[in-house]
mmCIF file of C-alpha atoms in Angstrom:
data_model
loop_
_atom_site.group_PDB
_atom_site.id
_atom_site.type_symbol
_atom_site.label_atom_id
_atom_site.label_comp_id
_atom_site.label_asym_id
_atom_site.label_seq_id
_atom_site.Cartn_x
_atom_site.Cartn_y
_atom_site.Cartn_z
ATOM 1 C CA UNK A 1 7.282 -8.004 13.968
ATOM 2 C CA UNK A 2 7.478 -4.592 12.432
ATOM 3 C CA UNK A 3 4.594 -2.432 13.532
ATOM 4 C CA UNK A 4 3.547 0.932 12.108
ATOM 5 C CA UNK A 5 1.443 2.788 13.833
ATOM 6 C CA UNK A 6 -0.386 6.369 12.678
ATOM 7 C CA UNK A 7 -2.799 8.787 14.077
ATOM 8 C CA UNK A 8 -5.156 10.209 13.987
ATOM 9 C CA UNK A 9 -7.224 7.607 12.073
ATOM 10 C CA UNK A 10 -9.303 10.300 11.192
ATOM 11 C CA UNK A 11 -9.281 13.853 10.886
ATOM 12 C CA UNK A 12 -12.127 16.089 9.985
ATOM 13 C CA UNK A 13 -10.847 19.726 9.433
ATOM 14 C CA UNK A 14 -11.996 23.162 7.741
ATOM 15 C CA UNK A 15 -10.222 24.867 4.922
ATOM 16 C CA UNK A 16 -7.665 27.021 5.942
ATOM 17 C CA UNK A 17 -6.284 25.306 8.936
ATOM 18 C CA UNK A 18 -3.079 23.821 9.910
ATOM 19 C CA UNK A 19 -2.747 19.725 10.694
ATOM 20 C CA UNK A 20 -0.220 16.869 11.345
ATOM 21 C CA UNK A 21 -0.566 13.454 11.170
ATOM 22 C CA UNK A 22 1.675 11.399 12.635
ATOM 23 C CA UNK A 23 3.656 7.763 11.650
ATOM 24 C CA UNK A 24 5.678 5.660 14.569
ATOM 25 C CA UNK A 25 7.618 2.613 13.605
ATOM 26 C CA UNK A 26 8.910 0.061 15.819
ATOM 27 C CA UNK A 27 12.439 -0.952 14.037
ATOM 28 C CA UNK A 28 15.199 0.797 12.653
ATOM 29 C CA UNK A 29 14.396 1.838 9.153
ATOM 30 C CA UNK A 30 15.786 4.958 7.283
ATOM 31 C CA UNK A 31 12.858 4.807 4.612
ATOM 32 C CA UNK A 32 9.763 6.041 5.026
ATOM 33 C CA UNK A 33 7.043 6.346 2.201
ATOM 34 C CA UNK A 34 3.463 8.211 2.367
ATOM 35 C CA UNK A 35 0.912 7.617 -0.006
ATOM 36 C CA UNK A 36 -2.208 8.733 -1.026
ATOM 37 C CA UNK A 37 -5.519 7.011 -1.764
ATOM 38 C CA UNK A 38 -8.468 8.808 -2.590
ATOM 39 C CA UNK A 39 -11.923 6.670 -2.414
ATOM 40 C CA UNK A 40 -12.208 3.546 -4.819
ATOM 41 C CA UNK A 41 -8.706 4.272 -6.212
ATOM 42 C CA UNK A 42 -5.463 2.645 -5.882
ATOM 43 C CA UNK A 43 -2.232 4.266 -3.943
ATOM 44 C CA UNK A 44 -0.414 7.032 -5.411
ATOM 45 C CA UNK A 45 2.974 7.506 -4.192
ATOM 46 C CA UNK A 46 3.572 10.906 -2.098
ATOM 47 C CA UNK A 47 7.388 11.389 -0.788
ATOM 48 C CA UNK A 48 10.376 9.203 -0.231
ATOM 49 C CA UNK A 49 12.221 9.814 3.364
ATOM 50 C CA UNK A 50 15.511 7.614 2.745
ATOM 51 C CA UNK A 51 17.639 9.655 6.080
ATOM 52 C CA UNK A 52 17.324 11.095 9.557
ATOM 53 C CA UNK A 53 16.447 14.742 9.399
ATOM 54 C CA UNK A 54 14.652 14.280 5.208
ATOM 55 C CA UNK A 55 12.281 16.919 4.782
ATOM 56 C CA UNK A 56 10.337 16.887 1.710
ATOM 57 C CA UNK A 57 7.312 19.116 0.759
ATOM 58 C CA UNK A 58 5.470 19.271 -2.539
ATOM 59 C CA UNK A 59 2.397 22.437 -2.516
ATOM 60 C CA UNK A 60 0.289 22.379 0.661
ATOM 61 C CA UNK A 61 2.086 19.308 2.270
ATOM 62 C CA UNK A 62 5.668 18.611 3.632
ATOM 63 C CA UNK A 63 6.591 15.328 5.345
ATOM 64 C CA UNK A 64 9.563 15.021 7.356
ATOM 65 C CA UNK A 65 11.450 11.371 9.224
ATOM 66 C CA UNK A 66 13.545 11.588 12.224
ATOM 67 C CA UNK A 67 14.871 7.584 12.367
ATOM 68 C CA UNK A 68 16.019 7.990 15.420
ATOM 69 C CA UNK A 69 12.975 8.868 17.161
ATOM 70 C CA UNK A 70 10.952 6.026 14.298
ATOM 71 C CA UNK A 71 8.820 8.771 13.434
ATOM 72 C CA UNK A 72 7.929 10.451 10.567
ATOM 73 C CA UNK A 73 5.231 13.842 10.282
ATOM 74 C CA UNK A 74 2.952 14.611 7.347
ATOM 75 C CA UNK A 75 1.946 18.488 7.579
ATOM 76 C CA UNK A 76 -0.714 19.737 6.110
ATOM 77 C CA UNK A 77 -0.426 23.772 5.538
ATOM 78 C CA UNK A 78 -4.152 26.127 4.994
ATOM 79 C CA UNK A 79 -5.937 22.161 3.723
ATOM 80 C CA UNK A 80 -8.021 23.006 0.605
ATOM 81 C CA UNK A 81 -10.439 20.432 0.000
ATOM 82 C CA UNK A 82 -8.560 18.395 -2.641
ATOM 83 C CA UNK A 83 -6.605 16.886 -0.276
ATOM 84 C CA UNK A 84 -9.233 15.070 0.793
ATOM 85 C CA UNK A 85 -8.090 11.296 1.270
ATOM 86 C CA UNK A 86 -6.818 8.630 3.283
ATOM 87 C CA UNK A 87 -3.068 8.947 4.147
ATOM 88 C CA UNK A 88 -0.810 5.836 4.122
ATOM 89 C CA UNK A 89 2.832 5.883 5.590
ATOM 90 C CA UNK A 90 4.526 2.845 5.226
ATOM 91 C CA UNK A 91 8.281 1.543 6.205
ATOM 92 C CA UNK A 92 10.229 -0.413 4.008
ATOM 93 C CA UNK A 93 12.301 -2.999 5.593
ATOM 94 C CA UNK A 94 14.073 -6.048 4.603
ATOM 95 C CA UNK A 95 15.226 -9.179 6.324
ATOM 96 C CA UNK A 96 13.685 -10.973 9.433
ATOM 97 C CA UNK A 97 10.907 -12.133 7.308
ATOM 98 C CA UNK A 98 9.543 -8.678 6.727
ATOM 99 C CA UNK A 99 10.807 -8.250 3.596
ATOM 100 C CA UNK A 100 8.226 -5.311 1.567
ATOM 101 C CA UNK A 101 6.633 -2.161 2.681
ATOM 102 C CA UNK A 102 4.638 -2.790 6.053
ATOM 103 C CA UNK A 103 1.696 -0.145 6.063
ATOM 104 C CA UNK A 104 0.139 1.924 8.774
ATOM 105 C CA UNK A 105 -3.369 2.144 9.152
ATOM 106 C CA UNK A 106 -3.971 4.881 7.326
ATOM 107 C CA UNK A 107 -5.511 8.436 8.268
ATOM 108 C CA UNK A 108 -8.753 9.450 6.740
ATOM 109 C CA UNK A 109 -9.035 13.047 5.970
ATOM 110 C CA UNK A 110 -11.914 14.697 5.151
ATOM 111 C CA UNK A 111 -11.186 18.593 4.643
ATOM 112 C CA UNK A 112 -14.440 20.708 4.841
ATOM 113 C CA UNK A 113 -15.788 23.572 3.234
ATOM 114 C CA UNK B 1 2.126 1.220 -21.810
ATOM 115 C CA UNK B 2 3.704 2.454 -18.977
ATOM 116 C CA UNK B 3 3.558 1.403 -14.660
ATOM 117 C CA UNK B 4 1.886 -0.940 -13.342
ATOM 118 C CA UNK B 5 -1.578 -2.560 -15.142
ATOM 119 C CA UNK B 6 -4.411 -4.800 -13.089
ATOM 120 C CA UNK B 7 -6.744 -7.039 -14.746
ATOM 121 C CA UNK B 8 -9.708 -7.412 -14.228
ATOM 122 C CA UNK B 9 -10.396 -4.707 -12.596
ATOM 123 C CA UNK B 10 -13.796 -6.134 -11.230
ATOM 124 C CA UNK B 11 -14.388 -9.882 -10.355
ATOM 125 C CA UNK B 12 -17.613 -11.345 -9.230
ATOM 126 C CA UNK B 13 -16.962 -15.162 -8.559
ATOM 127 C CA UNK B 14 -18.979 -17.664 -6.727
ATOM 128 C CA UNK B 15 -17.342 -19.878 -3.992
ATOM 129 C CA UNK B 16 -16.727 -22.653 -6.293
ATOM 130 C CA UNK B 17 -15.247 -20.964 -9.084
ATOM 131 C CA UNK B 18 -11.542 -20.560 -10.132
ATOM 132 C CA UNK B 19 -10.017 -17.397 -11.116
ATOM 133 C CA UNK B 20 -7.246 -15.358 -11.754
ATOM 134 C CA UNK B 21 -6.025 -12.151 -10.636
ATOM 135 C CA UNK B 22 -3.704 -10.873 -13.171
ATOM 136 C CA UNK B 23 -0.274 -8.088 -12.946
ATOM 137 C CA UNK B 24 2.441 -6.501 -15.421
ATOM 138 C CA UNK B 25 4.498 -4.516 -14.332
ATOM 139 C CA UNK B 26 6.583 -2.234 -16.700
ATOM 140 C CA UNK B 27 8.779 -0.594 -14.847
ATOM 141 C CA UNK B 28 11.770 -2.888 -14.906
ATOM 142 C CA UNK B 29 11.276 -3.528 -11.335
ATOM 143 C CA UNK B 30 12.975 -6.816 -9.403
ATOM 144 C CA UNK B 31 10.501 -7.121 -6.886
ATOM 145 C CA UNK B 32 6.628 -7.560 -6.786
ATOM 146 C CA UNK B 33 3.569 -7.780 -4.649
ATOM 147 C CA UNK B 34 0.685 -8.388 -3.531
ATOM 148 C CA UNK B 35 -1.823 -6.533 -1.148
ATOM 149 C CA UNK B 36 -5.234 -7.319 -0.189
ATOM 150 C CA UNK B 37 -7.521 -4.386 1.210
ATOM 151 C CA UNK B 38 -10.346 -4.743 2.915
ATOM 152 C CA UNK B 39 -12.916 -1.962 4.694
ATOM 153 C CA UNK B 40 -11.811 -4.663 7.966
ATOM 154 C CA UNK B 41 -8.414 -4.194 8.338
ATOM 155 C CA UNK B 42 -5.812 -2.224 6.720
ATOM 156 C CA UNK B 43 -3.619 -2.890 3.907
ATOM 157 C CA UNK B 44 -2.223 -6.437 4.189
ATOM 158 C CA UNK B 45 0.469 -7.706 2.517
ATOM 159 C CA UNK B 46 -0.108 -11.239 1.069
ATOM 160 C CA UNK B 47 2.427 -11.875 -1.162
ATOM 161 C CA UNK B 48 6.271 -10.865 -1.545
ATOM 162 C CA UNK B 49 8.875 -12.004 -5.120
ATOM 163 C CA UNK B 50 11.583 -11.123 -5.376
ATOM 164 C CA UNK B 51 13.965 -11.741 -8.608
ATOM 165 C CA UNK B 52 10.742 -14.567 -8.764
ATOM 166 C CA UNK B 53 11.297 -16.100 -6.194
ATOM 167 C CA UNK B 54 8.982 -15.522 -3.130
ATOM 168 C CA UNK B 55 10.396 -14.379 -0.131
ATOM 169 C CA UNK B 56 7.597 -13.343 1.660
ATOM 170 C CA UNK B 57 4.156 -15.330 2.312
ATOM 171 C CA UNK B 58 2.255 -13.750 5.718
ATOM 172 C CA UNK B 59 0.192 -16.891 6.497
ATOM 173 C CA UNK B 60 -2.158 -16.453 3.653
ATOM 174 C CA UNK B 61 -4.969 -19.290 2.968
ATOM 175 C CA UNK B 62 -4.147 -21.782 0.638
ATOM 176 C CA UNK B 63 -7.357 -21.143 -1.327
ATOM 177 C CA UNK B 64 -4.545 -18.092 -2.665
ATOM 178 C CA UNK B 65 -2.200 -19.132 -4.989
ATOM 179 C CA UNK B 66 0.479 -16.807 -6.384
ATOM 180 C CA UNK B 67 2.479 -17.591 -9.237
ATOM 181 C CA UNK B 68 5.630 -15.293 -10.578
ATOM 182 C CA UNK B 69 6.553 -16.162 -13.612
ATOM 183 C CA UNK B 70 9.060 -13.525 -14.645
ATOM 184 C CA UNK B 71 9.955 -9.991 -13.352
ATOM 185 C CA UNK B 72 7.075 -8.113 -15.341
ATOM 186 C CA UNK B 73 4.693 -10.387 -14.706
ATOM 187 C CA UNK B 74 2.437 -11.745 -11.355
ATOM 188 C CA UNK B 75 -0.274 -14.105 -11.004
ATOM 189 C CA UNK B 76 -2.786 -14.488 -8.203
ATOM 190 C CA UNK B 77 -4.801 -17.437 -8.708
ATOM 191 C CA UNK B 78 -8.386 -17.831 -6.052
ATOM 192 C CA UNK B 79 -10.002 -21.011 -5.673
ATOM 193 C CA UNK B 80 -12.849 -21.901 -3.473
ATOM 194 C CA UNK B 81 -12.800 -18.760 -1.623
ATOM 195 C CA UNK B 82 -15.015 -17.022 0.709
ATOM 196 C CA UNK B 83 -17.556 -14.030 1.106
ATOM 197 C CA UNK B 84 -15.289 -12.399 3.495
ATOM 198 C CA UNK B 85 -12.664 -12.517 0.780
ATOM 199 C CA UNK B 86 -14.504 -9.979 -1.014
ATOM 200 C CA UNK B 87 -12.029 -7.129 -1.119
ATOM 201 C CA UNK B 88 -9.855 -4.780 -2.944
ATOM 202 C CA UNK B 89 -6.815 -6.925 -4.190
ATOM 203 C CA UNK B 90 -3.777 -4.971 -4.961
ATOM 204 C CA UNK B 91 -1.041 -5.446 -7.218
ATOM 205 C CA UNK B 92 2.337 -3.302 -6.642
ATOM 206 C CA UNK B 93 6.426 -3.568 -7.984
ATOM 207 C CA UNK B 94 9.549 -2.257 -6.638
ATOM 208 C CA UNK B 95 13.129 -1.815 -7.869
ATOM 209 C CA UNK B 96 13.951 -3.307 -4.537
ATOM 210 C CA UNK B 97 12.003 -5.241 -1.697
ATOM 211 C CA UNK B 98 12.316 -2.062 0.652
ATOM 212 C CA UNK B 99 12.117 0.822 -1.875
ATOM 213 C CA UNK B 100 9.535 2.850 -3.062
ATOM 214 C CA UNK B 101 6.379 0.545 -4.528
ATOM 215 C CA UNK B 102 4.253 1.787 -7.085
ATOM 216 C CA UNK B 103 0.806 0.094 -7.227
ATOM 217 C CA UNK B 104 -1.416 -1.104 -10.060
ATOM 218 C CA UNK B 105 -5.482 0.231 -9.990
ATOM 219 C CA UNK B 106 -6.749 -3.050 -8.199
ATOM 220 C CA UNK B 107 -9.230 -5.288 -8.884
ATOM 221 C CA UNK B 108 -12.344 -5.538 -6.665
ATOM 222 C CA UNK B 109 -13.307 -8.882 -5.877
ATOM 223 C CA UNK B 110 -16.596 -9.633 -4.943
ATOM 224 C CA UNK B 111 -17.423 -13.304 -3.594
ATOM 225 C CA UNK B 112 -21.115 -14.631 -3.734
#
């Protein structure tokens, strides 16, 4: 059974400061997804990790996967307040009877003033 | 209309009723989902087609009932279902089972 594991579950931080959150897999998998949901909404899509060593940032965040070690980082650079949310990763896998994106727990985020 | 489209997007059903969770996806995607979310447990993955045929069904009641009948389009029908059902059902599509899935708003479903 595929397992995805993150953490923190939560994280309460101030503006300004530095964070990473943290995604372990337990199979071989060379893509990695992280999403974004803020409260009451659905999942918006974040970055695609398809390789060992994929590095991807977009503004204030920059998520990276190293396959080898099944774990992938989400970074969070000087956290503003927007990016307030819970953070999904999730591994896509097929075969084995786990075909479909298994998801992590999630990490809520809660950036203060 | 572009992406992926929910409806409803709210549901209040008693336990006796029969309803239907309806998804279109237009994305031209081969593969489609569904995901139930609940403040319980984390996102759970119910429901797996593929080219509409379902390759993926993690031991989910029989009171859900999904039906795919072509690549845009995915049914979830509820029947006889239970308060602790009550949850944040969630529709998603992806080019592939193991690519990148893009999700639909949700509909909340409330059981009384």
């Amino acid at each position: 059974e595929l397992k995805v594991e993150q953490n923190p579950l939560f994280l309460s931080m101030q503006e300004g400061k530095n964070y990473t959150i943290y995604c372990n897999y337990s199979t071989t998998s060379d893509r990695l997804y992280w999403y974004r949901q803020d409260p009451g909404k659905s999942l918006e899509s974040l970055f695609v990790l398809l390789s060992n060593g994929a590095v991807k940032q977009e503004g204030r965040l920059m998520a990276s996967l190293d396959t080898k070690a099944r774990l992938s980082t989400l970074h969070i650079t000087a956290a503003v307040h927007d990016l307030s949310a819970t953070y999904f990763c999730a591994v896509g896998y097929s075969g084995g009877g786990a075909d479909g994106l298994t998801f992590g727990k999630g990490t809520h985020l809660i950036i203060q003033p | 209309e572009t992406g992926v489209t929910q409806t409803p997007r709210h549901l209040v059903m008693g336990m006796t009723n029969k309803k239907s969770l309806k998804c279109e996806q237009h994305l031209g995607h081969n593969a489609m989902y569904w995901y139930k979310q609940s403040a319980k447990k984390p996102l759970e993955l119910m429901f797996v087609y593929s080219l509409e045929e379902r390759v993926e069904n993690n031991s989910v009641p029989s009171r859900f009932s999904p039906e795919c009948p072509n690549s845009s389009h995915l049914f979830l029908h509820l029947h006889t279902l239970q308060p602790e059902d009550s949850a944040l059902y969630l529709c998603a599509s992806s080019r592939q089972v193991y690519t990148e899935a893009f999700f639909g708003q949700g509909t909340r479903l409330t059981v009384v």
